[in-house]
Short mmCIF file of C-alpha atoms and ligand atoms in Angstrom, two decimals:
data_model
loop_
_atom_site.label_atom_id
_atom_site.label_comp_id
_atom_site.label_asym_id
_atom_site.label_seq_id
_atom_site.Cartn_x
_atom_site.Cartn_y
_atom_site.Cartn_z
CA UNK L 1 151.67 103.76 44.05
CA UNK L 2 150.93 100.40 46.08
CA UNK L 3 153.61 98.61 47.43
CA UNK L 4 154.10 95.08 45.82
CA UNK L 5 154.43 91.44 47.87
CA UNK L 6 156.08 88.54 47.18
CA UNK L 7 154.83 85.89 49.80
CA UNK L 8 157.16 83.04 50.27
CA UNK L 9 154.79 80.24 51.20
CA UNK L 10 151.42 79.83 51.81
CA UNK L 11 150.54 77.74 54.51
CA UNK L 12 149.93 78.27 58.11
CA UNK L 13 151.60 81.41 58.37
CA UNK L 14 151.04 82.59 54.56
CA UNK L 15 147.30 82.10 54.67
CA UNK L 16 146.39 84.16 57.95
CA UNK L 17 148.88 86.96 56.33
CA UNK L 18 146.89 86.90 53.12
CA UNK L 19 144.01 86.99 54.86
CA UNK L 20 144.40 89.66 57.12
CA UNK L 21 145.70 91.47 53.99
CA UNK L 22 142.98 91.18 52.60
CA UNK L 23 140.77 91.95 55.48
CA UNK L 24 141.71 96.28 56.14
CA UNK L 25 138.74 97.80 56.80
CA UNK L 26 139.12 98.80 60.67
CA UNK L 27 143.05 98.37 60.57
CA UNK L 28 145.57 100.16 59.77
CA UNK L 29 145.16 102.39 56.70
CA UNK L 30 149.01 101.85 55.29
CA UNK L 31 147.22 97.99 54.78
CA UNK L 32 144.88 99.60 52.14
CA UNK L 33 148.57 100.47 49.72
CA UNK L 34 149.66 96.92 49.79
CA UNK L 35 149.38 94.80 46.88
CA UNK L 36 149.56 90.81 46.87
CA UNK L 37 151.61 90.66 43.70
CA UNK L 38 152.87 87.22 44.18
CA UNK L 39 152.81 84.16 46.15
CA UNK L 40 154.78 80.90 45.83
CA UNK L 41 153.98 77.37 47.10
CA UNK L 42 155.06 73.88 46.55
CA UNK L 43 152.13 72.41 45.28
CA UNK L 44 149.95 74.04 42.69
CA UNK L 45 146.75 71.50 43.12
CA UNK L 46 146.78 71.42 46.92
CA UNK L 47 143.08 73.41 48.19
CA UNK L 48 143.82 76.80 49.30
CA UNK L 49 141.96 79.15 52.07
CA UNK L 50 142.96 82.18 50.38
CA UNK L 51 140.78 84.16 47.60
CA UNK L 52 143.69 84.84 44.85
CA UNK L 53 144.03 84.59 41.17
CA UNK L 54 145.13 81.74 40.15
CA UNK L 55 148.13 83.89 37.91
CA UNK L 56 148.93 85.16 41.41
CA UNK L 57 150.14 81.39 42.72
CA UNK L 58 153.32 80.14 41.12
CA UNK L 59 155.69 77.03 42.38
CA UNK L 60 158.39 78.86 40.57
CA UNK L 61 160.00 80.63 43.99
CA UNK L 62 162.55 82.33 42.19
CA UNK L 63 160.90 83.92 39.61
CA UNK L 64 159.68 85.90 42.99
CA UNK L 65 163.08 86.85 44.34
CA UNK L 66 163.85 88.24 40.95
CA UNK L 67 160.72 89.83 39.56
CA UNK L 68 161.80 93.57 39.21
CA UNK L 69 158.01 94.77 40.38
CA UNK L 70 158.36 93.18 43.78
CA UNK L 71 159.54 95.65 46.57
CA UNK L 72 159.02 93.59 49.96
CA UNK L 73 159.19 89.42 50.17
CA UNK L 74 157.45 87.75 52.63
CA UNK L 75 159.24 84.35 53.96
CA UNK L 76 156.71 82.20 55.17
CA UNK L 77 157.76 78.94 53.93
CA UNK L 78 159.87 77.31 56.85
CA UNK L 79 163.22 75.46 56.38
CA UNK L 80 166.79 76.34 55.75
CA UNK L 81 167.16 75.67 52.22
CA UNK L 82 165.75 77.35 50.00
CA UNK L 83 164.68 79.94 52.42
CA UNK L 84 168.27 81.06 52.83
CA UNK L 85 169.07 81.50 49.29
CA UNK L 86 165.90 82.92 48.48
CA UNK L 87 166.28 85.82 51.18
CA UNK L 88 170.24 86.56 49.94
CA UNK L 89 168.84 86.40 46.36
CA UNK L 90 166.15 88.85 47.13
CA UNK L 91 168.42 91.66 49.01
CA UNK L 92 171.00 90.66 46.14
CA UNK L 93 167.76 92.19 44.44
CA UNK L 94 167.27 95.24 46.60
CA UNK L 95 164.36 93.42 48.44
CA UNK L 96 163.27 94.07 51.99
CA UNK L 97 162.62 90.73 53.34
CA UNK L 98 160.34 90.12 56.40
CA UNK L 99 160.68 86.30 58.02
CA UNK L 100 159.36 84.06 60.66
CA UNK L 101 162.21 81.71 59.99
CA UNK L 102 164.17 81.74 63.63
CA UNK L 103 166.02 77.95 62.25
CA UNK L 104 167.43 80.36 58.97
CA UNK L 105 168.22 83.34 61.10
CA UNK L 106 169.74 81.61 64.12
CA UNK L 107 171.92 79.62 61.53
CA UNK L 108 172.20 82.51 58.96
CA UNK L 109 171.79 85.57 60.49
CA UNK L 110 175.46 86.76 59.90
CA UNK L 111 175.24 85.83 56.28
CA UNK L 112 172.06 87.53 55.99
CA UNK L 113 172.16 90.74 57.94
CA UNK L 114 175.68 91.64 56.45
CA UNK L 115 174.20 91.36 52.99
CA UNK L 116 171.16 93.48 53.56
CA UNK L 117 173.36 96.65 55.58
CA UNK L 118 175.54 95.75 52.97
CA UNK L 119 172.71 96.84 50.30
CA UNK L 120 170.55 99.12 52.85
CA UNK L 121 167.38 96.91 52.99
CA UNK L 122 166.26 95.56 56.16
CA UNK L 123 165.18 92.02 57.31
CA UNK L 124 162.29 91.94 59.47
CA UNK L 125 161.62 89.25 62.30
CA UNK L 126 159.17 89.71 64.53
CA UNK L 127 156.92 86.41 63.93
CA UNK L 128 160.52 84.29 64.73
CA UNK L 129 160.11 84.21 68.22
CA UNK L 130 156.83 84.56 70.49
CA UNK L 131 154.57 84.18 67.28
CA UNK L 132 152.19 87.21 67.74
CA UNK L 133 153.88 88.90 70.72
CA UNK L 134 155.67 91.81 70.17
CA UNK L 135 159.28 91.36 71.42
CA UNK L 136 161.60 92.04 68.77
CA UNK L 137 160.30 95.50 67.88
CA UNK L 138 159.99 96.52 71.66
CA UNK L 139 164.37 95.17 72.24
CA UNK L 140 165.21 96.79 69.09
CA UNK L 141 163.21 100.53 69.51
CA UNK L 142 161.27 100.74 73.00
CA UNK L 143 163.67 98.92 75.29
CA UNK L 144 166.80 99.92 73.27
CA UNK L 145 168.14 102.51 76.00
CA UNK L 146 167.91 99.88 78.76
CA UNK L 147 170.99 98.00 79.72
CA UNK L 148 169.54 94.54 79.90
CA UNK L 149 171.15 91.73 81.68
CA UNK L 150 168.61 88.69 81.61
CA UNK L 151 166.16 87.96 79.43
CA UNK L 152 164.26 84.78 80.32
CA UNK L 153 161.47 83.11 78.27
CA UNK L 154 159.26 80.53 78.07
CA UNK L 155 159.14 80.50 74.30
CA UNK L 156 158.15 76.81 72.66
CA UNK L 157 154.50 76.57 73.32
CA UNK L 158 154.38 72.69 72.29
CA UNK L 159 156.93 71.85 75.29
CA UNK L 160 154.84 74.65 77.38
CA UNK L 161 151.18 72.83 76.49
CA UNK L 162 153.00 69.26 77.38
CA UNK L 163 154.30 70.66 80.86
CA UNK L 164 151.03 72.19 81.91
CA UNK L 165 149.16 69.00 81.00
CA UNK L 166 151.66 66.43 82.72
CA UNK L 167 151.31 69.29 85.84
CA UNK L 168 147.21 69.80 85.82
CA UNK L 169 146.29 66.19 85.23
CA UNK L 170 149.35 63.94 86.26
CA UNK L 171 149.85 62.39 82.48
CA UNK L 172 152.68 60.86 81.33
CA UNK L 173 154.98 63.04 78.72
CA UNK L 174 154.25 59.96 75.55
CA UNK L 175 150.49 60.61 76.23
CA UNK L 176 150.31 64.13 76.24
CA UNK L 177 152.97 64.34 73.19
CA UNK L 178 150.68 62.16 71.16
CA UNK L 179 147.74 64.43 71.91
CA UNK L 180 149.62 67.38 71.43
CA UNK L 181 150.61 65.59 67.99
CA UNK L 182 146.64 65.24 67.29
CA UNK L 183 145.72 68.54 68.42
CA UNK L 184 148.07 70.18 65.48
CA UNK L 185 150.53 72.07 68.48
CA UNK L 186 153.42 69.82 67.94
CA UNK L 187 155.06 69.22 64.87
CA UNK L 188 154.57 65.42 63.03
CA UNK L 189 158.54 65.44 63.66
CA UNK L 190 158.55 67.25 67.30
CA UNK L 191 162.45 66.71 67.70
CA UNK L 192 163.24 70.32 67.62
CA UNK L 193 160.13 71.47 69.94
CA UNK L 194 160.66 68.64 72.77
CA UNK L 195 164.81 68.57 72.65
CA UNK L 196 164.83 72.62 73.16
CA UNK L 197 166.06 73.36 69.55
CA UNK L 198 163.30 75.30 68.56
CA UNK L 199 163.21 77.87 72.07
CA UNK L 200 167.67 77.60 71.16
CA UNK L 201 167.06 79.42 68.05
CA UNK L 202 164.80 81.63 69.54
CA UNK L 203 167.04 82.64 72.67
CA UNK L 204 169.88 83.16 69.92
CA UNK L 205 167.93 85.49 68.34
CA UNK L 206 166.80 87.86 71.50
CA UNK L 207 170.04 87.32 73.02
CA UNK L 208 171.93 88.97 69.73
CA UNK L 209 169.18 91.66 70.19
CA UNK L 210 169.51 92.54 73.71
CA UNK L 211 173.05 92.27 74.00
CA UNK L 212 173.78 93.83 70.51
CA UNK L 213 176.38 90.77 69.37
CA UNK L 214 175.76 87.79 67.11
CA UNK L 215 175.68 84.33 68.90
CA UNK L 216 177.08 81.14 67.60
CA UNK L 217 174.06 78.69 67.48
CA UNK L 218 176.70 75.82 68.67
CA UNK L 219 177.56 77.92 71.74
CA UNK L 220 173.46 77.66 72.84
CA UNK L 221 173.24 75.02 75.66
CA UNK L 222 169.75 72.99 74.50
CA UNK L 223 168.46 70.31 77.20
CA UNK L 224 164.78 69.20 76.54
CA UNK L 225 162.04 67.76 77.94
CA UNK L 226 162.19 64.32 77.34
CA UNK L 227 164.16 63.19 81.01
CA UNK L 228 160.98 65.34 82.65
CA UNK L 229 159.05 62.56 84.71
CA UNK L 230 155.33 62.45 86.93
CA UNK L 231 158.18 62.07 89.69
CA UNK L 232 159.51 64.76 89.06
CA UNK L 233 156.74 67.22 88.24
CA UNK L 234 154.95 65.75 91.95
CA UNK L 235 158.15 66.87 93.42
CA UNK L 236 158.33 70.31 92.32
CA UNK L 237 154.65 70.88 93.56
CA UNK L 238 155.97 69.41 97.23
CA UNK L 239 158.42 72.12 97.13
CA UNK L 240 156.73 74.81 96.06
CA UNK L 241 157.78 74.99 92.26
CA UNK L 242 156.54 74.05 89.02
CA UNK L 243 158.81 72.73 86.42
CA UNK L 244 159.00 75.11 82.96
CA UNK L 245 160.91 74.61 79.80
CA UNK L 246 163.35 78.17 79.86
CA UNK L 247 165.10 79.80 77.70
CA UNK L 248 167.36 81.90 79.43
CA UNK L 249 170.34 84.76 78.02
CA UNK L 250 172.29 86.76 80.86
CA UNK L 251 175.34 88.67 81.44
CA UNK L 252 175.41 87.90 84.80
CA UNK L 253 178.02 85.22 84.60
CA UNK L 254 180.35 85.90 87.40
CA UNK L 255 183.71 88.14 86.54
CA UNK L 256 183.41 87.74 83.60
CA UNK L 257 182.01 89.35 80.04
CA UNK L 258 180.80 86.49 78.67
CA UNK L 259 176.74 85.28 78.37
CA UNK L 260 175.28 82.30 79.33
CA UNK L 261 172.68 81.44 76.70
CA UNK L 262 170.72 77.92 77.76
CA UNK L 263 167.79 76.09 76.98
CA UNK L 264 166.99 73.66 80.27
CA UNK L 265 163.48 72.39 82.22
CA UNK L 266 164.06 74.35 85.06
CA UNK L 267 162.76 74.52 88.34
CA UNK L 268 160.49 78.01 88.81
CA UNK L 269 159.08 78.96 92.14
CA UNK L 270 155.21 79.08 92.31
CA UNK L 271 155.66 82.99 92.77
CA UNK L 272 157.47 83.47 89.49
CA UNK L 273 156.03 85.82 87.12
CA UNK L 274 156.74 82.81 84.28
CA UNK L 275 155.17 80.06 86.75
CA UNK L 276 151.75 80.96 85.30
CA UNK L 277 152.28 81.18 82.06
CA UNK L 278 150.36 77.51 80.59
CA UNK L 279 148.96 75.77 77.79
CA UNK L 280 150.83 77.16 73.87
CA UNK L 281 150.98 80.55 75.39
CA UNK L 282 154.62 82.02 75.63
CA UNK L 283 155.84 84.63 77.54
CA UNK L 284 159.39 86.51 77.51
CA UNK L 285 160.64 88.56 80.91
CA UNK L 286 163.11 90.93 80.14
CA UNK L 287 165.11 92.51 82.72
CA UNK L 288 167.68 95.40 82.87
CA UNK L 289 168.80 99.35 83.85
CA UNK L 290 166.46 101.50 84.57
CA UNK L 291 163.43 99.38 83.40
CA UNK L 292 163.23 96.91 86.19
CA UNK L 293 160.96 93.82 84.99
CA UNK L 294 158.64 93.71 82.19
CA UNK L 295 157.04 90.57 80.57
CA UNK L 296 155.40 90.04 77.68
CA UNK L 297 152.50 87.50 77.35
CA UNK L 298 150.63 86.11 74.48
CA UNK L 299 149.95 83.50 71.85
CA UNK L 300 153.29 82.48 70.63
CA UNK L 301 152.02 80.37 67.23
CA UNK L 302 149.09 80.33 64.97
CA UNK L 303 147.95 81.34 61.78
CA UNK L 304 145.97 84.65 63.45
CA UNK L 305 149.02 85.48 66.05
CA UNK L 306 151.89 84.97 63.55
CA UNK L 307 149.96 86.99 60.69
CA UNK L 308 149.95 89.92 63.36
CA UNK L 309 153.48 89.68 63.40
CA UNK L 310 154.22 89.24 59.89
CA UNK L 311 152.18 91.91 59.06
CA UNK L 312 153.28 94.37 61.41
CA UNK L 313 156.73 94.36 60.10
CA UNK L 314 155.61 94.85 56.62
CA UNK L 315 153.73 98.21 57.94
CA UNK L 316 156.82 99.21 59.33
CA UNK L 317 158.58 98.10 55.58
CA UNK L 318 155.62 100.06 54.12
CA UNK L 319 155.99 103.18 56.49
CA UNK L 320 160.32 103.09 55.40
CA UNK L 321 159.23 103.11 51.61
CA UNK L 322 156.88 105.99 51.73
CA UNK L 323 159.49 107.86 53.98
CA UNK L 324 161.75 108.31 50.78
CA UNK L 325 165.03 108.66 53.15
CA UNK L 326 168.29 106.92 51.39
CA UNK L 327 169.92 106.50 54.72
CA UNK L 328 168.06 103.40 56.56
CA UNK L 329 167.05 103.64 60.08
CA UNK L 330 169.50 102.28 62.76
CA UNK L 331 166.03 101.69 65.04
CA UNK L 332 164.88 98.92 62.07
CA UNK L 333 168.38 97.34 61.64
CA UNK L 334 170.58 94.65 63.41
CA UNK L 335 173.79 95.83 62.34
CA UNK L 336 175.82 94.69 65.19
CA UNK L 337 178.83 92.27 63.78
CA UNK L 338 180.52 90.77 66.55
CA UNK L 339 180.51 87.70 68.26
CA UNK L 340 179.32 87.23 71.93
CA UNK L 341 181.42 85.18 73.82
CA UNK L 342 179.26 82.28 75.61
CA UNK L 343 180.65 80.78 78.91
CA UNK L 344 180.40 76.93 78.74
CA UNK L 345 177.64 75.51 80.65
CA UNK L 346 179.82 74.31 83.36
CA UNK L 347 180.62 77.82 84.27
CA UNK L 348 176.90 78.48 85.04
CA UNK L 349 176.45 79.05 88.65
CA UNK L 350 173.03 77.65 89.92
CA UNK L 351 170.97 75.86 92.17
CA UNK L 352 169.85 72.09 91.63
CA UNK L 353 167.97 69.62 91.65
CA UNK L 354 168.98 66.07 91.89
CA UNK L 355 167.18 62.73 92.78
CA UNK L 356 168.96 59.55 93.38
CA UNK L 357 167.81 55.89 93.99
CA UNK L 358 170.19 54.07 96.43
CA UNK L 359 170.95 50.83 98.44
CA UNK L 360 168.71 51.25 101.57
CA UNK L 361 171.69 50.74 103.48
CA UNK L 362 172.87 53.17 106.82
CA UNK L 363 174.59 56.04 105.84
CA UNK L 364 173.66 56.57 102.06
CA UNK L 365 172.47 59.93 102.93
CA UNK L 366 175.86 60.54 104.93
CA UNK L 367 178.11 59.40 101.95
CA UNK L 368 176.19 61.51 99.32
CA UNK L 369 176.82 64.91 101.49
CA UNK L 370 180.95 63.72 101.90
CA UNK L 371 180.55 63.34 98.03
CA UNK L 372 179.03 67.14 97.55
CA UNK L 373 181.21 68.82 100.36
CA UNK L 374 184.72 66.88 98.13
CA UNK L 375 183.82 69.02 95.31
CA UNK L 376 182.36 72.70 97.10
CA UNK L 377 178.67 71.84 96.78
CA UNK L 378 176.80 73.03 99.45
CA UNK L 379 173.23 71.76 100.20
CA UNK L 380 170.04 73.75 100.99
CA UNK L 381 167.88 70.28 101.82
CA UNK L 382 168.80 66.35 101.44
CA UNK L 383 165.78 64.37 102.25
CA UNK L 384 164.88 60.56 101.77
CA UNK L 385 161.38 60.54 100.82
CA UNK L 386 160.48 56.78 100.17
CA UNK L 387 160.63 53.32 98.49
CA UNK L 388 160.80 52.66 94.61
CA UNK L 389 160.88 48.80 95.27
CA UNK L 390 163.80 48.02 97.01
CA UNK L 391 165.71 51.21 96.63
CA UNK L 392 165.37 54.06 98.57
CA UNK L 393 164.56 57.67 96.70
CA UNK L 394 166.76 60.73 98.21
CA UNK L 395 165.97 64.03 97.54
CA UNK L 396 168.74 66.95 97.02
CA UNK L 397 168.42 70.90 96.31
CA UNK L 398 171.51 72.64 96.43
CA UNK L 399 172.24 76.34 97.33
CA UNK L 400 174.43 78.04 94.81
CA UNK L 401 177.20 76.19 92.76
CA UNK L 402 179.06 76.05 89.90
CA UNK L 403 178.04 73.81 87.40
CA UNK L 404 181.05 71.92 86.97
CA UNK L 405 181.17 71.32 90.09
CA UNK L 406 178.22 69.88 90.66
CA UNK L 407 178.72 67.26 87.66
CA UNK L 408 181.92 66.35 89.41
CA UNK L 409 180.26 65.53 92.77
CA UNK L 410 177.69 63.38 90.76
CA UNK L 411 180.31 61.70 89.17
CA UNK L 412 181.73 60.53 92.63
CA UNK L 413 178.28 59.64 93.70
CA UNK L 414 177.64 58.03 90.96
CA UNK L 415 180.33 55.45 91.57
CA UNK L 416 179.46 54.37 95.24
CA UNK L 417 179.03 51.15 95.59
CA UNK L 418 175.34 52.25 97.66
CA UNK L 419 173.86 54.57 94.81
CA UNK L 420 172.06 52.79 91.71
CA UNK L 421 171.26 55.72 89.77
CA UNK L 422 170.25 59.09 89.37
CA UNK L 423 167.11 59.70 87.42
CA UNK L 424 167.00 63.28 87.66
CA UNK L 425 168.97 66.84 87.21
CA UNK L 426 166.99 69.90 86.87
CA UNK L 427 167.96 73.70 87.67
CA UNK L 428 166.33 75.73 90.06
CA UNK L 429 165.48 79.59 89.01
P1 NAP A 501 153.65 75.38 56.72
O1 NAP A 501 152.25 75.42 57.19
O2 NAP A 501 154.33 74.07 56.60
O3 NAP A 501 153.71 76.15 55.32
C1 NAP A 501 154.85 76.19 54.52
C2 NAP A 501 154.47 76.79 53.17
O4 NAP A 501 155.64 76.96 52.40
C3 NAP A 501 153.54 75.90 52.35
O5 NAP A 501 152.62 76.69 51.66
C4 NAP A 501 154.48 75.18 51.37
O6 NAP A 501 153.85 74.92 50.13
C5 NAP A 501 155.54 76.25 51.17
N1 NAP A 501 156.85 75.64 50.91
C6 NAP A 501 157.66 75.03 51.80
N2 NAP A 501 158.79 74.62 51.18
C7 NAP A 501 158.67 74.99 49.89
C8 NAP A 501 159.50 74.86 48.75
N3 NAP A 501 160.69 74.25 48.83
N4 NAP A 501 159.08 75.38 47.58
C9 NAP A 501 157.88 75.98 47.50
N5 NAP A 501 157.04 76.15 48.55
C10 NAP A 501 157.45 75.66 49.71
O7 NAP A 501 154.58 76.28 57.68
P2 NAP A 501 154.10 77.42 58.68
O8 NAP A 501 153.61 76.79 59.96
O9 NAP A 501 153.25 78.40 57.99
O10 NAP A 501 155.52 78.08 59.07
C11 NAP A 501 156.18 78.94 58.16
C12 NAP A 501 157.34 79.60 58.90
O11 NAP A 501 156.85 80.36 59.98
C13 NAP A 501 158.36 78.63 59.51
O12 NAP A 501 159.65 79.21 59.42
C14 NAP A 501 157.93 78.54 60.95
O13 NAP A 501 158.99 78.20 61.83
C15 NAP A 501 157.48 79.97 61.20
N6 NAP A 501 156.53 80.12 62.28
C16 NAP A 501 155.39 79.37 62.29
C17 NAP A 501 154.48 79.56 63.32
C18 NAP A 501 153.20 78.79 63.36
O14 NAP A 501 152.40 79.01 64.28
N7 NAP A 501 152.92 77.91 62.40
C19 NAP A 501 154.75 80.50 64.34
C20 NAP A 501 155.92 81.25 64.28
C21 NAP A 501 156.81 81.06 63.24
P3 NAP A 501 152.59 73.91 50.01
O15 NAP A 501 151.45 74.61 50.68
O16 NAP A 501 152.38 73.76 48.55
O17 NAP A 501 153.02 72.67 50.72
N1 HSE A 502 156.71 74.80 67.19
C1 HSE A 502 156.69 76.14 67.70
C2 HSE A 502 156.14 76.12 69.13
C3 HSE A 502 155.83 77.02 66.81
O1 HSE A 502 155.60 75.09 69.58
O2 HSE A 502 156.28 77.13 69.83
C4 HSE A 502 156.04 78.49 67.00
O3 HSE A 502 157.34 78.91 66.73
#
């Protein structure tokens, strides 16, 4: 007997699921036992790219959730609400549910995971983050033995296609953004893609997967991409780095067990294995004991990409069925139930970046380093590179420090007399 659908949803992501449902010669032959039993949109008159009964398509989502002949649903509609009622109502129904909604799980995970152990389904998630690469799968199963400390991503491809642009061809961010905007990448509303939102639920979600506790969306540090200027970017190249939005979730916060899970443009050297990664592509580096490095590279969004996702958890959904076992299997789950403790961002220990237009007075350069060595920071380079007008532009990278620290010394700077502003902060990998 075929195993029934409910699709949730049927735009980007729905249509290139239904269609490479519907497209199984030469794939995998569990594809051939699944059945497209329903699918639900909002509006019934709007043109569809799909080749499905018309009885198939309903607006009425919950008659879905809670149709008795439905074994798996599919949400592939976006949003909090209704996704996250839909989802509880559906394991509430003894419904597998497989999602590429990382805003519902980052928020709702808890909610949503404890109800389906609770009722032995699973939740499936591998189009959340990274679109079509495989990263979710490979933490929860293939990497699962590894203790990982640090896994570090570049994993919004709207804030990655900006970057590379403003890098390549020395645009300004409103110009490429608007492009972007045309070109379909970034959202009509690109708040959540350019302010680091989007890659903060993302991080949440692989850093409750690698270090096997849930994570407190609040607790996510999020700094986007708006601040990041030509001046900036030219900068970087001088000193042999390019500037990439991460997304970064470690354990290595000093003496303590805590994580630091952050969202920040960041400094990368050239040499970085994430330093090449342009255009929408993402990529996620994952690092731990006895692995070592390994990355993984690919489209992170589109209708193809995310259907390869979506479609290989419903496989694996397909393959559980078929197996017949009661007891479900702890490689498919996220069962874990407690909280990771997050260390505030002024605990992070890093190296920065500052520029700072001054007074082109004697001695700027001296009073800045008094300011850093009153507060611990210790400089790798201070350099005054030139003239914005009438004010001189100095140039500081700093070895090591704690955060806090840091923010203190700026805050002395900040109120010298000499020192007009300071247009930029980044953090150097
Ligand atoms: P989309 O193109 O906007 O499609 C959303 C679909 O859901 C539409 O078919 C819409 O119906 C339906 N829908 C939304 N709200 C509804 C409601 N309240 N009642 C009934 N139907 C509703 O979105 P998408 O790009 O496919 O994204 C879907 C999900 O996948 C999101 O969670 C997104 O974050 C995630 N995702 C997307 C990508 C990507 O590349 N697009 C990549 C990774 C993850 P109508 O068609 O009638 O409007
Ligand atoms: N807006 C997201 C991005 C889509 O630009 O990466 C994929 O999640």
């Amino acid at each position: 007997m075929g195993v029934k659908l409910g699709i949730l949803g049927l735009g980007t992501v729905g249509t290139g699921t239904v269609q490479l449902l519907q497209d199984a010669p030469g794939r995998h032959p569990l594809l051939q036992e699944i059945e497209i039993y329903r699918v639900g949109v909002r509006s019934l008159d709007k043109p569809r790219d799909v080749n499905l009964p018309s009885e198939v398509i309903t607006a009425d989502l919950e008659s879905i959730v809670n149709d008795p002949e439905i074994d798996i649903i599919v949400e592939v509609m976006g949003g909090l609400e209704p996704a996250r009622s839909l989802m509880l109502q559906a394991l509430k129904n003894g419904k597998h549910v497989v999602t590429a909604n990382k805003a519902a799980i980052s928020r709702f995970g808890a909610e949503i995971f404890t109800t389906a152990n609770q009722a032995g389904l699973y939740v499936m998630l591998e189009a959340a983050v990274g679109g079509g690469i495989p990263v979710i799968q490979p933490l929860k199963q293939a990497l699962s033995v590894n203790r990982i400390h640090t896994v570090t991503g570049i994993i919004n491809g709207t804030t990655n296609y900006i970057l590379t642009r403003m890098q390549t061809e020395g645009s300004d961010f409103a110009d490429v953004l608007a492009d972007a905007q045309r070109l379909g990448y970034a959202e009509a509303d690109p708040t959540a893609d350019v302010d680091g939102l989007d890659a903060g639920d993302k991080i949440a979600i692989l850093a409750s997967l690698a270090f096997g506790g849930r994570i407190r969306l609040e607790d996510v540090y999020c700094e986007g991409i708006r601040q990041v200027s030509q001046t900036d970017i030219a900068y970087a190249e001088k000193l042999g780095f390019v500037i990439k939005l991460l997304a970064i979730a470690t354990n290595r916060v000093s003496d303590t067990s805590e994580l630091s899970v952050r969202v920040h443009p960041t400094f990368v050297p050239k040499v970085h294995p994430l330093a090449s990664i342009n255009g929408v592509y993402n990529a996620i580096l994952v690092e731990g004991e006895p692995i070592g490095q390994v990355m993984f590279f690919g489209p992170g969004a589109g209708a193809g990409a995310t259907a390869s996702a979506v479609t290989s958890d419903i496989l694996n959904l397909v393959a559980a069925l078929k197996s017949n076992t009661a007891a479900p299997n702890p490689l498919l789950t996220c069962r874990h139930e407690d909280y990771s403790q997050i260390a505030p961002i002024s605990h992070l220990v890093s190296r920065f970046y500052a520029r700072f237009l001054t007074k082109d007075q004697s001695g700027v350069i001296g009073k800045l380093g008094t300011c850093f060595g009153n507060h611990c920071v210790s400089l790798e380079s201070i350099v005054q590179t030139g003239f914005h007008g009438e004010l001189a532009e100095i140039v500081v990278v700093t070895h090591d420090v704690r955060e806090g620290d840091f923010r203190q010394a700026l805050a002395e700077i900040q109120s010298l007399e000499a020192v007009d502003s300071i247009p930029s902060i980044l953090r150097v990998l």
